[in-house]
Structures are given as structure tokens and as C-alpha cells.
Backbone as a ProteinNet text record, in pm:
[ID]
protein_1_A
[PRIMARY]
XXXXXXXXXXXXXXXXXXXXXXXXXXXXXXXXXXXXXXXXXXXXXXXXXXXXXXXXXXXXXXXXXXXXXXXXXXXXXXXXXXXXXXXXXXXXXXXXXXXXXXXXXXXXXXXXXXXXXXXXXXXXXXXXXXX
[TERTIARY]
-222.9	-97.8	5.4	112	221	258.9	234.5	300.1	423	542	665.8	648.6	576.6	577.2	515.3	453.9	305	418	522.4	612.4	698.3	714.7	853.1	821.8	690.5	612.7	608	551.6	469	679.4	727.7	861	954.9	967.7	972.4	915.1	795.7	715.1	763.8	744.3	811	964.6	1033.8	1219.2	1199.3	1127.6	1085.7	1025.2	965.5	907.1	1026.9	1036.2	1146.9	1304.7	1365.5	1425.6	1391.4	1263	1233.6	1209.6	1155.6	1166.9	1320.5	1414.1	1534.2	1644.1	1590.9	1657.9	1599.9	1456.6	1406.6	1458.6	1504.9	1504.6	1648.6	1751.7	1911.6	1929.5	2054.8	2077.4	2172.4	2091.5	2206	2319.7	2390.5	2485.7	2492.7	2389.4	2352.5	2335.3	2277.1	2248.1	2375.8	2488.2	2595.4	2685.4	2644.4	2742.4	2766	2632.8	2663.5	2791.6	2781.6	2909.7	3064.7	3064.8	3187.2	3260.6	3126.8	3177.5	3229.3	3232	3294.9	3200.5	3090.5	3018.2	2977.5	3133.6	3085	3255.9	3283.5	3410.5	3420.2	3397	3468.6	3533.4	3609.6	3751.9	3753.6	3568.2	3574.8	3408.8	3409.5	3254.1	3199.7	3163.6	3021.1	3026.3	3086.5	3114.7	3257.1	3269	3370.8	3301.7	3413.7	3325.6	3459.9	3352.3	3395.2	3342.3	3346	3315.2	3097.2	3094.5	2911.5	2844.7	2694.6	2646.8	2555.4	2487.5	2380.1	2282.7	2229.6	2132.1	2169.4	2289.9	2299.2	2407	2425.2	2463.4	2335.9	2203.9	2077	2058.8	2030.1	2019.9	2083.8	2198.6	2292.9	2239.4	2180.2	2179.8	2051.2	1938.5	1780.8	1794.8	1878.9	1911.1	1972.7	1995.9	2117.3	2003	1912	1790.2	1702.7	1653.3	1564.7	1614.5	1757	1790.1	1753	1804.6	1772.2	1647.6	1562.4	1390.9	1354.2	1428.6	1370.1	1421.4	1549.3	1608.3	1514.8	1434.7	1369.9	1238.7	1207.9	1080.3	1090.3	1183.8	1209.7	1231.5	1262.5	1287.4	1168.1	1107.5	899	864.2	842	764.5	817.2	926.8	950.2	998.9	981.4	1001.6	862.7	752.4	652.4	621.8	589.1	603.1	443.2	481.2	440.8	331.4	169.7	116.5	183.6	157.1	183.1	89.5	146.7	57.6	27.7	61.4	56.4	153.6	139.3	245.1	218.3	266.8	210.6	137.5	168.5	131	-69.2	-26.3	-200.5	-253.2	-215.9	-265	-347.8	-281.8	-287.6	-395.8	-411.8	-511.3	-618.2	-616	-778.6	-804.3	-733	-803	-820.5	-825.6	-832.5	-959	-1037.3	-1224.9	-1246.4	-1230.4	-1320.1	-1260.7	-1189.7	-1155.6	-1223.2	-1258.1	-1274.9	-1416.1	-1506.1	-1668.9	-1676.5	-1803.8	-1861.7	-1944	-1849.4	-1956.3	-2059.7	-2133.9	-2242.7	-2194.8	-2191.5	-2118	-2246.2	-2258.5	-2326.7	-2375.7	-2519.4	-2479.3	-2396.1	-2345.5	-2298.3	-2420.2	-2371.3	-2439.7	-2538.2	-2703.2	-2700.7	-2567.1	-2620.1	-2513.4	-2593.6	-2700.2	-2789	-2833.2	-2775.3	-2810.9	-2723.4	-2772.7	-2698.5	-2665	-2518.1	-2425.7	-2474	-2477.1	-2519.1	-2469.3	-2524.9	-2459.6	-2356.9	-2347.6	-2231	-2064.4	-2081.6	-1917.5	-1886	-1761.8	-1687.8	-1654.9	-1603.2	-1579	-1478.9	-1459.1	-1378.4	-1209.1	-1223	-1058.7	-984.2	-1080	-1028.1	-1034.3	-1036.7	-1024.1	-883.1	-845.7	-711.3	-681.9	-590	-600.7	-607.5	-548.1	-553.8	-683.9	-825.9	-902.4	-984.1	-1055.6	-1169.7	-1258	-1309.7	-1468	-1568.6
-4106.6	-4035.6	-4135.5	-4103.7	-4187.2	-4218.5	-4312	-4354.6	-4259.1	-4278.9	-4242.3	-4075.3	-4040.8	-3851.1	-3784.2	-3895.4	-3820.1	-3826.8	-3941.1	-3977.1	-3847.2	-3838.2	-3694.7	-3561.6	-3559	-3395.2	-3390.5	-3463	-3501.6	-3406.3	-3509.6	-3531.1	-3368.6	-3312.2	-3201.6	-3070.4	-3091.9	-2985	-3005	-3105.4	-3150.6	-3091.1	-3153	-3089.8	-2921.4	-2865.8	-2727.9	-2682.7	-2697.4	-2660.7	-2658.9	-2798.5	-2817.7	-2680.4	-2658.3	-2566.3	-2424	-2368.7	-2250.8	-2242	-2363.2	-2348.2	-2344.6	-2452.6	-2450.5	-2279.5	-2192.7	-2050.2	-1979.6	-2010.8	-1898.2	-1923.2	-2024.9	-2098.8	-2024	-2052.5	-1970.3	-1847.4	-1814.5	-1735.1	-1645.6	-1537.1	-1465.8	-1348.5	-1359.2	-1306.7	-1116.5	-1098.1	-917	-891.1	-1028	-997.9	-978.3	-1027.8	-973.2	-912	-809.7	-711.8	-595.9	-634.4	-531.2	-568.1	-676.4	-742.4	-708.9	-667.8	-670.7	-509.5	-391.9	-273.7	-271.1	-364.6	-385.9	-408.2	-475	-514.9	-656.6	-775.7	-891.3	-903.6	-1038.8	-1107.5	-1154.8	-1095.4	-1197.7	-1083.2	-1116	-1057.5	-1009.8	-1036.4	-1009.1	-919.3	-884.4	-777.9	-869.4	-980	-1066.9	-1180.8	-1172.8	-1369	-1389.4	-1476.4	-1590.7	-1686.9	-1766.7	-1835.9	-1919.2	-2040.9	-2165	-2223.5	-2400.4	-2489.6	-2478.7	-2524	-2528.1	-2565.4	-2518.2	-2637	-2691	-2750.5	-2844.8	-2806.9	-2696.8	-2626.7	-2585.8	-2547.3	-2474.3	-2631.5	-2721.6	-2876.3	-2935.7	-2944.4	-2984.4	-2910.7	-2749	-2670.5	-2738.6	-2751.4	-2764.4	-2902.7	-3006.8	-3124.7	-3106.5	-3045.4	-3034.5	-2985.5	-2860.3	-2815.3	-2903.1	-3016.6	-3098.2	-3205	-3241.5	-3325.5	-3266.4	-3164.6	-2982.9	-3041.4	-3028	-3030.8	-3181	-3295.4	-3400.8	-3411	-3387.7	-3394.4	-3343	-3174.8	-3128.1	-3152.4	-3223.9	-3313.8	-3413.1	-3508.6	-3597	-3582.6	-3461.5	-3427	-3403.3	-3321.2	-3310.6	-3386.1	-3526.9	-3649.5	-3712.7	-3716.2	-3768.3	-3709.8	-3540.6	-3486.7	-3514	-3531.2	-3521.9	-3678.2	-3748.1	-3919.8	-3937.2	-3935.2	-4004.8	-4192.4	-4301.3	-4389.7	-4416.5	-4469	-4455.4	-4612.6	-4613.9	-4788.7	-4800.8	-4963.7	-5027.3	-5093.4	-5114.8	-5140.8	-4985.9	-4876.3	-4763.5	-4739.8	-4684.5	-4620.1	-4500.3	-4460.9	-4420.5	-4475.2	-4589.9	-4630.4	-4714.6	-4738.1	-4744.7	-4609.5	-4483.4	-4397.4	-4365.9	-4374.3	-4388.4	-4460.7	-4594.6	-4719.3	-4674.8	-4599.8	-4536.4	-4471	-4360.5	-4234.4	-4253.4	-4400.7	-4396.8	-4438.9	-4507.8	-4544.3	-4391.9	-4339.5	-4204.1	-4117.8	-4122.1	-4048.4	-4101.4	-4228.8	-4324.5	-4318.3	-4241.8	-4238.4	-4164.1	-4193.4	-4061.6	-3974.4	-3866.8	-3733.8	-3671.5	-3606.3	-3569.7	-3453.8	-3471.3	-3380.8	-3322.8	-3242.5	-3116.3	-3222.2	-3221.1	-3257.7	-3196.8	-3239.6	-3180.3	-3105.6	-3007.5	-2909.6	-3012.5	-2976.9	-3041.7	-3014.8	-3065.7	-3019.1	-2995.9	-2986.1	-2951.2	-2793.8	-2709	-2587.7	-2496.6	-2431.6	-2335.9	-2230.1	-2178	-2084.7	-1957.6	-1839	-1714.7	-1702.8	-1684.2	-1604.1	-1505.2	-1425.6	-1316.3	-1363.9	-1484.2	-1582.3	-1607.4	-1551.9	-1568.5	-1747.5	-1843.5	-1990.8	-2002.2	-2122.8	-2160.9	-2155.8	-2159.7	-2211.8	-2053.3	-1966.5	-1853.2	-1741.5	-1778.9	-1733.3	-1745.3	-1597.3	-1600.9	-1611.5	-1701.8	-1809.2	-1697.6	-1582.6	-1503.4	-1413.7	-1486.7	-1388.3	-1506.9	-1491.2	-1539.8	-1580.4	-1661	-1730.9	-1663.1
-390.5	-368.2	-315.8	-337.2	-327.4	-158.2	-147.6	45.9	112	-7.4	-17.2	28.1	-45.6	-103.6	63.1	81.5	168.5	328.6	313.1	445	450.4	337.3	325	343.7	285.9	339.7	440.7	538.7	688.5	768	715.7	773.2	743.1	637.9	580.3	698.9	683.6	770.6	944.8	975.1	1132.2	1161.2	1068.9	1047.7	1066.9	972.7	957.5	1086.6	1146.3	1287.8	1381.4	1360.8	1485	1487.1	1341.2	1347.7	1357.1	1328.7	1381	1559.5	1586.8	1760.6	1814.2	1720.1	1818.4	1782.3	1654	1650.9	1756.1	1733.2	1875.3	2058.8	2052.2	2200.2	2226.7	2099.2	2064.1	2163.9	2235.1	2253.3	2188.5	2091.1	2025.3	2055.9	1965	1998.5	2046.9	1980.3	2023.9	2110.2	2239.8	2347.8	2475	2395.9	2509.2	2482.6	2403	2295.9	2496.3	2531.2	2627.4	2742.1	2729.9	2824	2756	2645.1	2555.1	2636	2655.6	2716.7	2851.6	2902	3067.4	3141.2	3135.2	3255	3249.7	3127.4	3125.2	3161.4	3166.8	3185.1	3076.3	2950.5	2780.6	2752.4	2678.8	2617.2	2465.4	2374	2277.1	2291.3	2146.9	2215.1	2179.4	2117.4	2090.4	2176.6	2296.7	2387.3	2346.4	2403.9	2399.2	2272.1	2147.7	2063.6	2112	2155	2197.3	2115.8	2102.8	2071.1	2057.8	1982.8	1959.3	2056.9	2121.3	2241.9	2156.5	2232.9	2158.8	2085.6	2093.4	2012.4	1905.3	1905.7	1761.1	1671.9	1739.9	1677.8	1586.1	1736.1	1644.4	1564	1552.9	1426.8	1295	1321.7	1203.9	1135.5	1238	1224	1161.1	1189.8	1181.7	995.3	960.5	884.6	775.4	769.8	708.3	664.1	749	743	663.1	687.9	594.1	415.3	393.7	298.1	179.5	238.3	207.1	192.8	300.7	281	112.1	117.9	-9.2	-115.4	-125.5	-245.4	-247.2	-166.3	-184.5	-237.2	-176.6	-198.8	-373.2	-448.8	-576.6	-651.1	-598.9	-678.3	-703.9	-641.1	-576.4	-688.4	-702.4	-725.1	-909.2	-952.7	-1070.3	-1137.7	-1074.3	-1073.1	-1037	-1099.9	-1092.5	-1194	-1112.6	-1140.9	-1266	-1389.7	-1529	-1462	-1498.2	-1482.9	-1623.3	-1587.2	-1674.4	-1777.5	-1897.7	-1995.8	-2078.3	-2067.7	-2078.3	-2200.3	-2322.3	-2416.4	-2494.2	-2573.9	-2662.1	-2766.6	-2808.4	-2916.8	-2879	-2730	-2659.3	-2680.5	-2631.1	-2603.6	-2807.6	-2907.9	-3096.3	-3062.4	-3018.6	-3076.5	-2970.9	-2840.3	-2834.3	-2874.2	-2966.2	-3037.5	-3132.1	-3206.4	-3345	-3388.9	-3293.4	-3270.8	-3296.7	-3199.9	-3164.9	-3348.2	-3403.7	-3505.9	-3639.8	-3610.4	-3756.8	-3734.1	-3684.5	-3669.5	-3763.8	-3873.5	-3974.2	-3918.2	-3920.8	-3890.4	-4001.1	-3936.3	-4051.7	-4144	-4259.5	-4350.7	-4432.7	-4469.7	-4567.6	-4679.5	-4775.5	-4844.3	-4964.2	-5097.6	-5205.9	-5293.3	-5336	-5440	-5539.5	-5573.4	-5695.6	-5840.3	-5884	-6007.2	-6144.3	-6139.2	-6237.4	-6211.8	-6132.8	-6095.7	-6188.2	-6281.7	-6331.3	-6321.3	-6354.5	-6314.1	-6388.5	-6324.3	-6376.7	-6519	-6554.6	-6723.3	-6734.6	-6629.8	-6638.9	-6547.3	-6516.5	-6464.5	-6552.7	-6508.8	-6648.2	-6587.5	-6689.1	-6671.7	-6542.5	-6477.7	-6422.1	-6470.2	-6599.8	-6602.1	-6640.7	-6701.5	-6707.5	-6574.6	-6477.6	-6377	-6321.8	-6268.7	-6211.2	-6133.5	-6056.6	-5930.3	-5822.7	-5859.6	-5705.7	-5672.6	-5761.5	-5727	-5633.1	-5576.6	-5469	-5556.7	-5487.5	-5546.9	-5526.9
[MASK]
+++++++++++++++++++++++++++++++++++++++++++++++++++++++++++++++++++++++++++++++++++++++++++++++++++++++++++++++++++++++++++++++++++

């Protein structure tokens, strides 16, 4: 497996952890809807929306990293590197041993065996009937 692929998964899954811990850690916004009815000091019903703090910065940042990982990861997975010495025209010249062997074939009919008396000949036969 590829060094590259195996660095980006590892890295992928870590990014991914790390942003489900930093939403849960979040304090959301439903929780001070109750302050909006008069028993908070903000002036709007969901908080005050100030400037970002740090958690929801790393989110954004963790999230931005998330993305790249899985562009990379799609480039890995569909950019696989070809060995060399490899073509098609190698892949023709090993199958052509294995094709050029005589297989065992039937032998042929005597030909001294004679044909019923009631067939009618070969040439008066009409091509669309069966043998």
C-alpha cells in the first residue's frame, strides 16, 4: 500500500475526530434563547454575535483541513502509480504461449461410413433446414 495514501487516511480520521470533539465542546446557540426573554443582558434572542472565539475558528480550520484530506484522498485513490515495464502489448505477448498450446480436439469422422439411403444429398438441401 502506498506510504502517501496510508499518511492521509491516518490524518483524515484524526482531522475527523478532532472536529466532532471541538462541535460537542461548542456552546450553542439554543442554549441562551432563554436569556433573549429577560433573564439575560443580550439585546438579541440568540446572544450577542460577535467576532468568532477559538473553537468555532479551529472548527472552521479543522473543517478546511477535512476537505483537502478528502480531495487528496481522491487523487490517491484514482492516481494509482502503473510498474514499469508493464503495457499492453506485454500483457498480448503473455497470453499468446498460453493460447498457441494444442488442445485435444475430437477425432474427425471416418469417411468410409455410409450415409442412410433415405438423405436426401447434401447439395439439395435447403440451407434453412438443420442437419
Amino acid at each position: 500500500m502506498n506510504v502517501w495514501l496510508t499518511v492521509v487516511v491516518v490524518a483524515h480520521v484524526l482531522v475527523a475526530l478532532a472536529i466532532i470533539g471541538l462541535v460537542l465542546l461548542q456552546h450553542g446557540k439554543g442554549a441562551d434563547m432563554g436569556s433573549g426573554f429577560g433573564s439575560g443582558s443580550s439585546g438579541s434572542l440568540f446572544g450577542a454575535t460577535g467576532s468568532a472565539n477559538f473553537l468555532s475558528r479551529m472548527t472552521a480550520a479543522l473543517a478546511t483541513i477535512f476537505f483537502l484530506t478528502s480531495l487528496g484522498l481522491a487523487y490517491l485513490a484514482t492516481n494509482k502509480p502503473k510498474p514499469t515495464g508493464t503495457g499492453v502489448l506485454d500483457a498480448v505477448k503473455s497470453e499468446q504461449p498460453a493460447a498457441a498450446k494444442p488442445e485435444a480436439q475430437s477425432p474427425a469422422p471416418p469417411a468410409d461410413i455410409p450415409k442412410p439411403s433415405g438423405a436426401a444429398p447434401e447439395a439439395q438441401k435447403p440451407k434453412d433446414v438443420p442437419n
